[in-house]
PDB file of C-alpha atoms and ligand atoms in Angstrom:
ATOM      1  CA  UNK A   1     120.874 100.273 105.068  1.00 81.00           C
ATOM      2  CA  UNK A   2     122.533 101.699 108.131  1.00 86.00           C
ATOM      3  CA  UNK A   3     125.841 102.512 106.581  1.00 87.00           C
ATOM      4  CA  UNK A   4     127.619  99.626 108.420  1.00 84.00           C
ATOM      5  CA  UNK A   5     130.560  98.365 106.425  1.00 83.00           C
ATOM      6  CA  UNK A   6     131.462  95.204 107.831  1.00 89.00           C
ATOM      7  CA  UNK A   7     128.731  93.357 106.414  1.00 91.00           C
ATOM      8  CA  UNK A   8     129.073  89.368 105.918  1.00 95.00           C
ATOM      9  CA  UNK A   9     128.366  86.976 102.895  1.00 96.00           C
ATOM     10  CA  UNK A  10     125.171  85.615 103.767  1.00 97.00           C
ATOM     11  CA  UNK A  11     123.997  83.128 101.119  1.00 97.00           C
ATOM     12  CA  UNK A  12     124.581  82.544  97.421  1.00 97.00           C
ATOM     13  CA  UNK A  13     121.276  81.316  95.380  1.00 97.00           C
ATOM     14  CA  UNK A  14     121.759  80.257  91.643  1.00 93.00           C
ATOM     15  CA  UNK A  15     124.314  82.867  91.024  1.00 95.00           C
ATOM     16  CA  UNK A  16     123.038  85.330  93.087  1.00 96.00           C
ATOM     17  CA  UNK A  17     125.155  86.602  96.143  1.00 98.00           C
ATOM     18  CA  UNK A  18     123.700  88.184  99.127  1.00 98.00           C
ATOM     19  CA  UNK A  19     125.044  89.718 102.174  1.00 97.00           C
ATOM     20  CA  UNK A  20     123.870  90.403 105.564  1.00 97.00           C
ATOM     21  CA  UNK A  21     124.453  93.656 107.898  1.00 95.00           C
ATOM     22  CA  UNK A  22     125.598  92.493 111.222  1.00 94.00           C
ATOM     23  CA  UNK A  23     124.352  95.840 113.001  1.00 94.00           C
ATOM     24  CA  UNK A  24     120.565  95.958 111.300  1.00 95.00           C
ATOM     25  CA  UNK A  25     120.176  92.680 110.177  1.00 96.00           C
ATOM     26  CA  UNK A  26     119.258  93.595 106.870  1.00 97.00           C
ATOM     27  CA  UNK A  27     119.976  90.977 103.749  1.00 97.00           C
ATOM     28  CA  UNK A  28     120.840  92.391 100.367  1.00 97.00           C
ATOM     29  CA  UNK A  29     121.714  91.505  97.183  1.00 97.00           C
ATOM     30  CA  UNK A  30     125.458  92.112  95.806  1.00 96.00           C
ATOM     31  CA  UNK A  31     125.425  95.554  94.707  1.00 94.00           C
ATOM     32  CA  UNK A  32     127.140  94.354  91.395  1.00 96.00           C
ATOM     33  CA  UNK A  33     124.031  91.947  90.597  1.00 96.00           C
ATOM     34  CA  UNK A  34     121.272  94.534  90.770  1.00 96.00           C
ATOM     35  CA  UNK A  35     118.894  94.568  87.863  1.00 94.00           C
ATOM     36  CA  UNK A  36     119.128  97.116  85.268  1.00 94.00           C
ATOM     37  CA  UNK A  37     116.380  99.902  85.046  1.00 91.00           C
ATOM     38  CA  UNK A  38     114.771  98.580  82.086  1.00 91.00           C
ATOM     39  CA  UNK A  39     114.365  95.104  83.638  1.00 89.00           C
ATOM     40  CA  UNK A  40     112.645  96.866  86.571  1.00 91.00           C
ATOM     41  CA  UNK A  41     110.238  98.956  84.758  1.00 89.00           C
ATOM     42  CA  UNK A  42     108.981  95.767  82.784  1.00 88.00           C
ATOM     43  CA  UNK A  43     108.754  93.727  86.026  1.00 86.00           C
ATOM     44  CA  UNK A  44     106.561  96.820  87.733  1.00 85.00           C
ATOM     45  CA  UNK A  45     104.341  97.245  84.426  1.00 83.00           C
ATOM     46  CA  UNK A  46     103.788  93.647  84.388  1.00 79.00           C
ATOM     47  CA  UNK A  47     102.498  93.831  87.900  1.00 72.00           C
ATOM     48  CA  UNK A  48     100.125  96.226  87.783  1.00 66.00           C
ATOM     49  CA  UNK A  49      97.574  96.363  90.254  1.00 70.00           C
ATOM     50  CA  UNK A  50      93.907  97.827  89.816  1.00 77.00           C
ATOM     51  CA  UNK A  51      93.084 100.297  92.587  1.00 77.00           C
ATOM     52  CA  UNK A  52      89.523  99.160  92.195  1.00 78.00           C
ATOM     53  CA  UNK A  53      90.432  95.302  92.723  1.00 86.00           C
ATOM     54  CA  UNK A  54      88.850  94.311  96.124  1.00 87.00           C
ATOM     55  CA  UNK A  55      91.505  91.622  96.971  1.00 89.00           C
ATOM     56  CA  UNK A  56      94.410  94.264  96.488  1.00 89.00           C
ATOM     57  CA  UNK A  57      92.506  96.619  98.662  1.00 91.00           C
ATOM     58  CA  UNK A  58      92.048  94.143 101.413  1.00 93.00           C
ATOM     59  CA  UNK A  59      95.864  93.342 101.258  1.00 93.00           C
ATOM     60  CA  UNK A  60      96.700  97.460 101.542  1.00 95.00           C
ATOM     61  CA  UNK A  61      94.137  97.496 104.571  1.00 97.00           C
ATOM     62  CA  UNK A  62      96.651  96.020 106.661  1.00 97.00           C
ATOM     63  CA  UNK A  63      98.737  99.385 106.454  1.00 98.00           C
ATOM     64  CA  UNK A  64      95.851 101.377 105.859  1.00 98.00           C
ATOM     65  CA  UNK A  65      93.351 100.428 108.659  1.00 98.00           C
ATOM     66  CA  UNK A  66      95.779 101.294 111.282  1.00 98.00           C
ATOM     67  CA  UNK A  67      97.141 104.333 109.524  1.00 98.00           C
ATOM     68  CA  UNK A  68      93.590 105.781 109.078  1.00 98.00           C
ATOM     69  CA  UNK A  69      93.201 105.094 112.887  1.00 97.00           C
ATOM     70  CA  UNK A  70      95.797 107.504 113.785  1.00 95.00           C
ATOM     71  CA  UNK A  71      95.426 110.399 110.968  1.00 98.00           C
ATOM     72  CA  UNK A  72      93.856 113.768 111.918  1.00 97.00           C
ATOM     73  CA  UNK A  73      91.068 114.516 109.235  1.00 96.00           C
ATOM     74  CA  UNK A  74      92.541 116.262 106.097  1.00 97.00           C
ATOM     75  CA  UNK A  75      95.961 114.730 106.798  1.00 98.00           C
ATOM     76  CA  UNK A  76      98.573 115.120 103.806  1.00 98.00           C
ATOM     77  CA  UNK A  77     100.086 112.127 102.880  1.00 98.00           C
ATOM     78  CA  UNK A  78     102.600 111.006 100.517  1.00 98.00           C
ATOM     79  CA  UNK A  79     102.739 107.417  98.649  1.00 97.00           C
ATOM     80  CA  UNK A  80     106.434 107.132  97.729  1.00 97.00           C
ATOM     81  CA  UNK A  81     107.120 104.473  95.117  1.00 94.00           C
ATOM     82  CA  UNK A  82     103.104 104.031  94.549  1.00 90.00           C
ATOM     83  CA  UNK A  83     103.677 102.317  91.073  1.00 88.00           C
ATOM     84  CA  UNK A  84     101.709 102.457  88.037  1.00 85.00           C
ATOM     85  CA  UNK A  85      98.482 101.825  89.783  1.00 80.00           C
ATOM     86  CA  UNK A  86      97.984 104.239  93.288  1.00 86.00           C
ATOM     87  CA  UNK A  87      95.551 101.971  94.872  1.00 91.00           C
ATOM     88  CA  UNK A  88      96.224 103.251  98.477  1.00 95.00           C
ATOM     89  CA  UNK A  89      95.929 106.476  97.500  1.00 95.00           C
ATOM     90  CA  UNK A  90      92.375 105.946  96.464  1.00 94.00           C
ATOM     91  CA  UNK A  91      91.705 104.414  99.741  1.00 95.00           C
ATOM     92  CA  UNK A  92      93.343 107.362 101.647  1.00 97.00           C
ATOM     93  CA  UNK A  93      91.828 110.012  99.487  1.00 97.00           C
ATOM     94  CA  UNK A  94      88.279 108.447  99.988  1.00 96.00           C
ATOM     95  CA  UNK A  95      88.683 108.637 103.730  1.00 97.00           C
ATOM     96  CA  UNK A  96      89.407 112.476 103.323  1.00 98.00           C
ATOM     97  CA  UNK A  97      93.004 112.781 103.219  1.00 98.00           C
ATOM     98  CA  UNK A  98      95.146 114.495 100.711  1.00 98.00           C
ATOM     99  CA  UNK A  99      97.544 112.002  99.181  1.00 97.00           C
ATOM    100  CA  UNK A 100     100.180 112.951  96.664  1.00 97.00           C
ATOM    101  CA  UNK A 101     102.169 110.210  94.518  1.00 97.00           C
ATOM    102  CA  UNK A 102     105.838 109.625  93.835  1.00 97.00           C
ATOM    103  CA  UNK A 103     107.324 106.865  91.977  1.00 95.00           C
ATOM    104  CA  UNK A 104     110.697 107.118  90.307  1.00 93.00           C
ATOM    105  CA  UNK A 105     109.300 105.286  87.313  1.00 92.00           C
ATOM    106  CA  UNK A 106     105.440 106.036  87.051  1.00 92.00           C
ATOM    107  CA  UNK A 107     105.266 109.372  88.945  1.00 95.00           C
ATOM    108  CA  UNK A 108     108.839 111.205  89.022  1.00 95.00           C
ATOM    109  CA  UNK A 109     107.594 114.696  90.305  1.00 95.00           C
ATOM    110  CA  UNK A 110     110.319 116.233  92.224  1.00 95.00           C
ATOM    111  CA  UNK A 111     107.837 119.022  93.256  1.00 97.00           C
ATOM    112  CA  UNK A 112     106.317 116.412  95.835  1.00 98.00           C
ATOM    113  CA  UNK A 113     109.824 115.816  97.250  1.00 97.00           C
ATOM    114  CA  UNK A 114     110.201 119.470  97.994  1.00 97.00           C
ATOM    115  CA  UNK A 115     107.226 119.320 100.922  1.00 97.00           C
ATOM    116  CA  UNK A 116     106.775 117.750 104.182  1.00 98.00           C
ATOM    117  CA  UNK A 117     103.701 115.386 105.196  1.00 98.00           C
ATOM    118  CA  UNK A 118     101.616 113.976 107.951  1.00 98.00           C
ATOM    119  CA  UNK A 119     102.526 110.678 106.969  1.00 98.00           C
ATOM    120  CA  UNK A 120     104.446 109.057 103.994  1.00 98.00           C
ATOM    121  CA  UNK A 121     103.248 105.312 102.874  1.00 98.00           C
ATOM    122  CA  UNK A 122     105.734 103.107 101.415  1.00 97.00           C
ATOM    123  CA  UNK A 123     104.153  99.740 100.368  1.00 96.00           C
ATOM    124  CA  UNK A 124     105.888  97.053  98.524  1.00 94.00           C
ATOM    125  CA  UNK A 125     108.703  99.397  97.506  1.00 95.00           C
ATOM    126  CA  UNK A 126     111.399  99.509 100.079  1.00 97.00           C
ATOM    127  CA  UNK A 127     112.524  96.111  98.887  1.00 97.00           C
ATOM    128  CA  UNK A 128     113.357  97.646  95.807  1.00 96.00           C
ATOM    129  CA  UNK A 129     115.687 100.263  97.043  1.00 96.00           C
ATOM    130  CA  UNK A 130     119.189 100.174  95.689  1.00 95.00           C
ATOM    131  CA  UNK A 131     120.510 102.714  98.095  1.00 94.00           C
ATOM    132  CA  UNK A 132     118.306 101.965 101.050  1.00 94.00           C
ATOM    133  CA  UNK A 133     120.233 104.128 103.727  1.00 93.00           C
ATOM    134  CA  UNK A 134     119.844 107.270 101.269  1.00 94.00           C
ATOM    135  CA  UNK A 135     116.264 106.380 100.589  1.00 95.00           C
ATOM    136  CA  UNK A 136     115.461 106.115 104.349  1.00 95.00           C
ATOM    137  CA  UNK A 137     117.106 109.620 104.952  1.00 94.00           C
ATOM    138  CA  UNK A 138     115.178 110.830 102.263  1.00 95.00           C
ATOM    139  CA  UNK A 139     111.711 109.560 103.585  1.00 96.00           C
ATOM    140  CA  UNK A 140     112.843 110.847 107.108  1.00 94.00           C
ATOM    141  CA  UNK A 141     113.417 114.257 105.607  1.00 95.00           C
ATOM    142  CA  UNK A 142     109.560 114.149 103.906  1.00 97.00           C
ATOM    143  CA  UNK A 143     108.105 113.935 107.355  1.00 97.00           C
ATOM    144  CA  UNK A 144     106.800 116.802 109.536  1.00 96.00           C
ATOM    145  CA  UNK A 145     107.553 116.494 113.481  1.00 95.00           C
ATOM    146  CA  UNK A 146     104.813 113.678 114.601  1.00 95.00           C
ATOM    147  CA  UNK A 147     104.690 112.261 111.355  1.00 97.00           C
ATOM    148  CA  UNK A 148     104.653 108.514 110.582  1.00 98.00           C
ATOM    149  CA  UNK A 149     106.247 106.533 108.080  1.00 98.00           C
ATOM    150  CA  UNK A 150     104.372 103.606 107.152  1.00 98.00           C
ATOM    151  CA  UNK A 151     106.078 100.828 105.546  1.00 98.00           C
ATOM    152  CA  UNK A 152     104.942  97.468 104.142  1.00 98.00           C
ATOM    153  CA  UNK A 153     107.124  94.676 103.039  1.00 98.00           C
ATOM    154  CA  UNK A 154     107.656  90.862 103.582  1.00 98.00           C
ATOM    155  CA  UNK A 155     109.350  90.865 106.526  1.00 98.00           C
ATOM    156  CA  UNK A 156     112.287  88.317 106.485  1.00 98.00           C
ATOM    157  CA  UNK A 157     112.361  85.901 109.288  1.00 97.00           C
ATOM    158  CA  UNK A 158     113.615  82.253 108.637  1.00 97.00           C
ATOM    159  CA  UNK A 159     117.283  82.268 107.266  1.00 97.00           C
ATOM    160  CA  UNK A 160     116.973  78.370 106.359  1.00 97.00           C
ATOM    161  CA  UNK A 161     114.197  79.186 104.037  1.00 97.00           C
ATOM    162  CA  UNK A 162     115.736  82.456 102.618  1.00 98.00           C
ATOM    163  CA  UNK A 163     116.564  80.425  99.267  1.00 97.00           C
ATOM    164  CA  UNK A 164     113.260  79.229  98.274  1.00 97.00           C
ATOM    165  CA  UNK A 165     111.576  82.349  99.419  1.00 97.00           C
ATOM    166  CA  UNK A 166     108.950  83.835  97.051  1.00 96.00           C
ATOM    167  CA  UNK A 167     110.021  87.102  97.968  1.00 96.00           C
ATOM    168  CA  UNK A 168     113.480  86.468  97.274  1.00 97.00           C
ATOM    169  CA  UNK A 169     112.845  84.915  93.736  1.00 95.00           C
ATOM    170  CA  UNK A 170     111.438  88.156  92.557  1.00 93.00           C
ATOM    171  CA  UNK A 171     114.498  89.390  90.752  1.00 92.00           C
ATOM    172  CA  UNK A 172     113.757  93.195  91.489  1.00 94.00           C
ATOM    173  CA  UNK A 173     113.667  92.573  95.254  1.00 96.00           C
ATOM    174  CA  UNK A 174     117.198  93.507  96.515  1.00 97.00           C
ATOM    175  CA  UNK A 175     116.965  94.182 100.113  1.00 98.00           C
ATOM    176  CA  UNK A 176     115.207  92.412 102.855  1.00 98.00           C
ATOM    177  CA  UNK A 177     114.055  93.816 106.248  1.00 98.00           C
ATOM    178  CA  UNK A 178     113.823  91.823 109.613  1.00 98.00           C
ATOM    179  CA  UNK A 179     111.428  93.294 112.010  1.00 97.00           C
ATOM    180  CA  UNK A 180     114.702  94.373 114.326  1.00 96.00           C
ATOM    181  CA  UNK A 181     116.026  96.136 110.974  1.00 97.00           C
ATOM    182  CA  UNK A 182     112.980  98.778 111.438  1.00 97.00           C
ATOM    183  CA  UNK A 183     113.639  99.062 115.087  1.00 97.00           C
ATOM    184  CA  UNK A 184     117.283  99.626 114.325  1.00 95.00           C
ATOM    185  CA  UNK A 185     116.385 102.365 111.826  1.00 93.00           C
ATOM    186  CA  UNK A 186     114.014 104.281 114.310  1.00 95.00           C
ATOM    187  CA  UNK A 187     116.560 103.914 117.237  1.00 94.00           C
ATOM    188  CA  UNK A 188     119.372 105.446 115.042  1.00 91.00           C
ATOM    189  CA  UNK A 189     117.186 108.487 114.663  1.00 90.00           C
ATOM    190  CA  UNK A 190     115.458 108.503 118.005  1.00 91.00           C
ATOM    191  CA  UNK A 191     112.096 107.789 116.533  1.00 94.00           C
ATOM    192  CA  UNK A 192     109.393 105.208 117.854  1.00 96.00           C
ATOM    193  CA  UNK A 193     108.779 101.781 115.884  1.00 98.00           C
ATOM    194  CA  UNK A 194     105.871  99.666 116.066  1.00 98.00           C
ATOM    195  CA  UNK A 195     104.467  97.234 114.089  1.00 98.00           C
ATOM    196  CA  UNK A 196     100.599  97.341 113.632  1.00 98.00           C
ATOM    197  CA  UNK A 197     100.039  94.280 111.547  1.00 97.00           C
ATOM    198  CA  UNK A 198     101.988  91.647 110.084  1.00 96.00           C
ATOM    199  CA  UNK A 199     104.564  93.062 107.624  1.00 98.00           C
ATOM    200  CA  UNK A 200     103.914  96.277 108.590  1.00 98.00           C
ATOM    201  CA  UNK A 201     106.223  99.143 110.463  1.00 98.00           C
ATOM    202  CA  UNK A 202     105.424 102.306 111.458  1.00 98.00           C
ATOM    203  CA  UNK A 203     108.234 104.644 112.388  1.00 98.00           C
ATOM    204  CA  UNK A 204     107.094 107.902 114.035  1.00 97.00           C
ATOM    205  CA  UNK A 205     109.168 110.959 114.342  1.00 94.00           C
ATOM    206  CA  UNK A 206     108.635 112.649 117.602  1.00 91.00           C
ATOM    207  CA  UNK A 207     106.492 115.584 117.598  1.00 89.00           C
ATOM    208  CA  UNK A 208     108.985 117.946 119.307  1.00 78.00           C
ATOM    209  CA  UNK A 209     112.424 116.345 118.362  1.00 58.00           C
ATOM    210  CA  UNK A 210     114.079 113.550 116.846  1.00 56.00           C
ATOM    211  CA  UNK A 211     116.235 113.838 113.650  1.00 58.00           C
ATOM    212  CA  UNK A 212     115.438 113.653 110.172  1.00 56.00           C
ATOM    213  CA  UNK A 213     118.842 112.342 108.815  1.00 53.00           C
TER     214      UNK A 213
HETATM  215 ZN1   ZN B   1     122.899  97.608 108.384  1.00 50.85          ZN
END
């Protein structure tokens, strides 16, 4: 996650080996055990979320409500890792913003990665990153100064419950973040980090500074 190389074995669960970074406290699956792309695509297609489903919208509102409270009218937003059913984009567009989509499987449009945005959202996607440090560098480069990176993922908390944790059992989840992991990611770039809701982190690029790498 943070390119620290002195990672330590953390736990092995049913033949899957996890490591822990002593610097940012991210936990990650052994790289040799990552799922193949066809396994990932099948899993994501099976979990298609309907943009009109009220329950799914309530779930996304944990991130969308605090984000909408801070966006200026007509903001440009990129939903990175939107999946097959872009419900969050529908919610943001209904509020008057302009949302672009990117997903390596379902919306692989390189043109949207050649622009910068007032906000980038990444919901239930960062836990799938096979190269999280490179992905966060890319996300940082997609933000204008003053822009916000809004992330939602289940924060990893109790190590003693890791083996049975539902989030760990998803075969496509390969990296797990603690709240302090996001503070570490932000501090490395001199960005601000807040957690406006449970399992939601906002990383803000300073208006006049901060680095995007
Ligand atoms: Zn790290």
